[in-house]
Coordinates of C-alpha atoms in Angstrom, one line a residue:
L1 CA 78.2 102.7 78.9
P2 CA 78.4 102.1 82.4
R3 CA 78.4 105.1 85.4
E4 CA 81.7 105.3 86.3
P5 CA 83.3 104.8 83.3
M6 CA 81.0 107.4 82.1
I7 CA 81.3 109.7 85.2
T8 CA 85.7 108.6 84.6
K9 CA 85.4 109.3 80.2
N10 CA 83.2 113.4 82.1
M11 CA 86.1 114.4 84.5
E12 CA 89.3 113.8 82.0
K13 CA 87.6 115.2 79.2
L14 CA 86.8 118.2 82.1
I15 CA 90.8 118.4 83.4
H16 CA 91.8 118.9 79.5
D17 CA 89.5 121.3 79.2
Q18 CA 90.7 123.2 82.2
L19 CA 94.2 122.3 81.4
D20 CA 93.3 124.2 77.7
E21 CA 91.2 127.0 79.5
S22 CA 94.6 128.3 81.5
Q23 CA 97.3 127.6 78.8
A24 CA 98.3 124.8 80.7
I25 CA 100.9 123.8 77.4
T26 CA 102.4 126.6 77.4
V27 CA 103.6 126.8 80.6
L28 CA 104.8 123.4 81.0
R29 CA 107.1 124.6 78.2
H30 CA 108.8 127.4 80.1
V31 CA 109.4 125.3 83.0
L32 CA 110.9 122.7 81.2
F33 CA 112.9 125.0 79.1
E34 CA 114.3 126.6 82.1
M35 CA 115.0 123.0 83.5
C36 CA 117.1 122.2 80.4
L37 CA 118.9 125.8 79.7
L38 CA 119.3 126.6 84.2
G39 CA 119.4 123.6 85.6
T40 CA 116.1 123.4 87.4
G41 CA 112.1 124.2 85.9
I42 CA 109.6 125.9 88.4
L43 CA 105.9 125.1 88.9
K44 CA 103.5 127.4 90.9
G45 CA 99.9 126.3 91.9
P46 CA 96.9 125.3 91.4
F47 CA 95.5 128.2 92.6
T48 CA 91.5 128.8 91.5
Y49 CA 90.9 132.1 89.7
D50 CA 87.7 133.8 89.2
K51 CA 87.3 133.6 85.4
T52 CA 84.4 135.7 83.7
L53 CA 82.2 133.8 80.6
H54 CA 80.8 136.5 78.3
K55 CA 77.9 136.0 77.3
W56 CA 74.5 137.8 75.8
Q57 CA 71.0 136.4 76.4
K58 CA 68.2 137.7 73.6
D59 CA 65.6 139.9 76.2
F60 CA 62.1 138.4 74.8
D61 CA 59.9 141.4 75.0
T62 CA 62.4 144.1 73.1
G63 CA 63.7 141.1 71.0
E64 CA 68.0 143.3 72.2
S65 CA 70.8 140.9 73.3
V66 CA 71.9 142.2 76.5
Y67 CA 75.2 141.6 78.0
T68 CA 75.8 139.0 81.6
P69 CA 78.2 138.1 82.4
Q70 CA 79.0 135.2 84.4
D71 CA 81.9 134.7 87.6
K72 CA 83.4 130.9 87.3
S73 CA 85.9 129.2 89.5
V74 CA 88.7 128.0 87.2
P75 CA 92.3 126.7 88.1
R76 CA 95.4 128.3 86.5
V77 CA 98.7 127.3 87.0
E78 CA 102.2 129.4 86.8
A79 CA 105.5 129.2 85.9
V80 CA 108.3 131.2 87.6
S81 CA 111.9 132.1 86.3
C82 CA 114.6 131.1 88.2
W83 CA 115.9 134.7 88.4
D84 CA 113.3 135.1 90.7
F85 CA 112.9 132.5 92.6
Y86 CA 114.2 132.7 96.3
P87 CA 114.4 129.7 98.2
D88 CA 115.4 129.3 101.2
P89 CA 119.5 129.3 101.5
D90 CA 120.0 126.3 103.6
A91 CA 116.8 124.1 102.0
V92 CA 118.3 121.4 99.2
N93 CA 114.8 120.9 98.1
I94 CA 111.5 122.5 98.4
Q95 CA 110.3 119.8 101.6
D96 CA 113.7 121.1 103.5
A97 CA 112.5 125.1 103.2
D98 CA 111.4 127.2 105.6
Y99 CA 110.2 129.7 103.1
V100 CA 110.4 130.9 99.4
I101 CA 110.2 134.3 98.1
Q102 CA 108.7 134.9 94.5
R103 CA 110.5 137.9 92.9
H104 CA 107.1 139.8 90.9
V105 CA 107.7 141.8 88.4
M106 CA 104.3 144.3 87.3
N107 CA 102.7 147.5 85.2
R108 CA 100.7 150.0 87.3
S109 CA 97.5 147.7 85.7
Q110 CA 98.6 144.2 86.7
V111 CA 99.1 145.9 90.3
R112 CA 95.6 147.6 89.9
D113 CA 94.0 144.5 89.1
L114 CA 95.5 142.8 92.6
A115 CA 92.5 145.2 94.2
N116 CA 89.7 142.8 92.2
R117 CA 91.4 139.7 94.1
P118 CA 90.9 137.7 97.4
Y119 CA 92.6 139.2 100.7
F120 CA 94.3 142.1 99.4
R121 CA 93.8 145.1 100.3
K122 CA 92.6 147.8 98.2
S123 CA 94.2 151.0 100.5
A124 CA 97.7 149.9 100.7
I125 CA 97.4 149.3 96.6
I126 CA 96.1 152.3 95.8
D127 CA 99.0 154.0 98.5
L128 CA 101.7 152.0 95.8
L129 CA 99.8 153.4 93.5
E130 CA 100.4 156.5 94.2
N131 CA 104.3 156.9 95.4
G132 CA 105.5 155.7 91.9
P133 CA 107.0 152.7 90.4
N134 CA 109.9 151.9 93.0
Y135 CA 112.2 149.0 90.0
E136 CA 115.6 149.0 90.7
T137 CA 117.2 146.9 87.8
R138 CA 119.5 143.8 88.5
S139 CA 123.2 143.9 87.0
Y140 CA 122.5 140.5 85.4
E141 CA 119.3 142.2 83.5
T142 CA 121.5 143.6 81.2
A143 CA 122.4 139.8 79.8
L144 CA 119.7 138.6 80.1
Y145 CA 117.1 140.9 78.3
D146 CA 120.1 141.2 75.3
R147 CA 120.1 145.1 75.8
E148 CA 123.1 147.4 74.8
N149 CA 121.6 150.0 77.6
Q150 CA 120.2 149.4 81.5
E151 CA 119.3 153.0 82.5
E152 CA 115.4 153.3 81.1
F153 CA 114.6 149.1 81.4
N154 CA 112.1 148.4 83.7
K155 CA 111.9 151.7 85.1
N156 CA 107.7 152.5 85.3
R157 CA 107.7 148.6 87.1
Y158 CA 106.6 147.6 90.5
E159 CA 108.7 145.5 92.5
I160 CA 106.6 143.4 94.3
L161 CA 108.0 140.1 97.1
E162 CA 105.1 137.0 98.0
Y163 CA 106.6 135.6 100.6
W164 CA 105.6 132.0 101.4
G165 CA 106.6 130.3 104.7
T166 CA 107.0 131.3 108.5
M167 CA 105.7 133.7 110.8
D168 CA 105.4 133.1 115.2
K169 CA 102.1 132.9 115.3
D170 CA 102.3 136.3 118.5
F171 CA 103.0 138.4 115.5
V172 CA 101.0 137.7 113.2
E173 CA 97.8 138.1 115.8
E174 CA 99.1 141.3 116.2
T175 CA 98.8 141.9 112.6
G176 CA 94.7 141.1 113.3
I177 CA 94.5 138.0 111.4
D178 CA 91.9 136.1 112.9
I179 CA 93.8 132.0 114.4
P180 CA 91.8 129.0 114.2
T181 CA 91.0 127.4 117.6
D182 CA 92.9 124.5 117.1
L183 CA 96.4 126.1 115.5
K184 CA 97.0 128.6 118.7
T185 CA 97.0 125.7 120.8
E186 CA 99.0 123.4 119.2
L187 CA 101.9 125.9 117.4
D188 CA 104.1 128.2 118.2
E189 CA 104.6 129.3 114.3
V190 CA 102.0 129.5 111.3
Q191 CA 102.1 129.5 108.1
I192 CA 101.3 132.4 106.1
N193 CA 101.3 134.1 102.6
A194 CA 102.2 137.9 102.3
W195 CA 102.6 140.1 99.4
I196 CA 104.8 143.8 100.5
C197 CA 105.8 146.2 97.8
N198 CA 108.0 149.7 99.1
G199 CA 106.7 149.3 102.9
H200 CA 103.4 147.9 101.5
I201 CA 101.8 145.0 103.2
L202 CA 99.2 144.6 100.3
R203 CA 98.3 141.1 101.4
L204 CA 98.6 139.1 104.5
V205 CA 96.9 135.7 105.0
L206 CA 97.0 132.2 106.9
N207 CA 98.0 129.5 104.3
P208 CA 94.6 128.7 102.3
F209 CA 96.5 124.6 102.1
T210 CA 95.1 122.3 103.6
P211 CA 97.5 120.7 105.1
A212 CA 99.6 123.8 104.8
R213 CA 102.2 123.9 102.5
I214 CA 104.9 125.6 99.7
P215 CA 103.2 125.9 96.8
F216 CA 105.8 125.3 94.3
M217 CA 107.1 122.3 93.0
I218 CA 111.3 122.5 91.1
A219 CA 111.8 120.0 88.8
P220 CA 115.4 120.0 88.3
Y221 CA 117.0 118.4 85.2
E222 CA 120.3 116.9 87.4
I223 CA 119.8 116.4 91.3
N224 CA 122.4 118.1 93.1
P225 CA 122.2 116.7 96.2
Y226 CA 124.1 120.0 97.9
Q227 CA 122.7 122.4 95.9
F228 CA 118.5 123.6 95.9
F229 CA 119.1 124.0 92.0
G230 CA 119.5 121.5 89.6
V231 CA 122.5 120.6 87.1
G232 CA 121.3 122.1 83.0
I233 CA 122.5 120.2 79.5
P234 CA 125.1 123.0 79.3
E235 CA 127.0 123.0 82.5
N236 CA 126.9 119.0 81.9
M237 CA 127.6 119.4 79.0
D238 CA 130.3 121.9 79.6
D239 CA 133.5 120.1 79.8
A240 CA 132.9 118.0 76.9
Q241 CA 132.3 120.8 74.8
T242 CA 135.5 122.7 76.0
I243 CA 137.8 120.0 74.3
M244 CA 136.2 119.9 71.2
N245 CA 136.4 123.2 70.8
G246 CA 140.7 122.6 72.0
H247 CA 140.6 120.2 68.9
A248 CA 139.2 122.3 66.7
R249 CA 141.3 125.5 67.2
M250 CA 144.3 123.0 67.5
A251 CA 142.9 121.1 64.0
I252 CA 142.6 125.4 62.6
D253 CA 146.3 125.8 63.6
N254 CA 147.9 122.7 62.3
L255 CA 146.3 123.8 59.0
A256 CA 148.2 127.4 59.0
L257 CA 151.3 125.9 59.6

């Protein structure tokens, strides 16, 4: 094959391999499910994560296999539930949103693993773990998770809020973050990413994307031009289904008479 088609074919194979490794099919199925059911699907990313490749190499001196792990940067996408996504209330689409907040519900192991990710404050994570879980159940979760007793649900969990949006430049400088020189002269506010839990700042960095953007993609089933969230299939067919239910009841009543 000529050189350019070969490069294109190899790149296509690499993209498919990365999608398979990141379980993108499962993630997209979740996004499409909520898009149809609730009216809006939310996809987050892509982000770069460090993945450990487990490898063993044979030691020629001893003849034994030696474990030699290797870290590799891989892309990953994430499906965000509508129940955990809180956009700017004045926005009608993601481009108009001044900020968004994502709610994470994590156990102790997941919170501890945050310390291995870039720019997370290990001291704040340790203090958070020492203070114990802080999750408070919501009223809607009884019906959402189909549980009769909600009192003991998610008691041993941490609620972490992830903020993507703007912050005043002077306030960011007070936190100790180094702002590039070009941003100091041009902007009064900057885009940041912050992770907060129970009064602890777990992560506070400038938006890593160039150009700065909020890394969420919103897919409404049917666009509502005056609201952020779209209209799903159940809401679309509600009127027609109500009419059909009325006719069915009428036929049963007439049959009984």
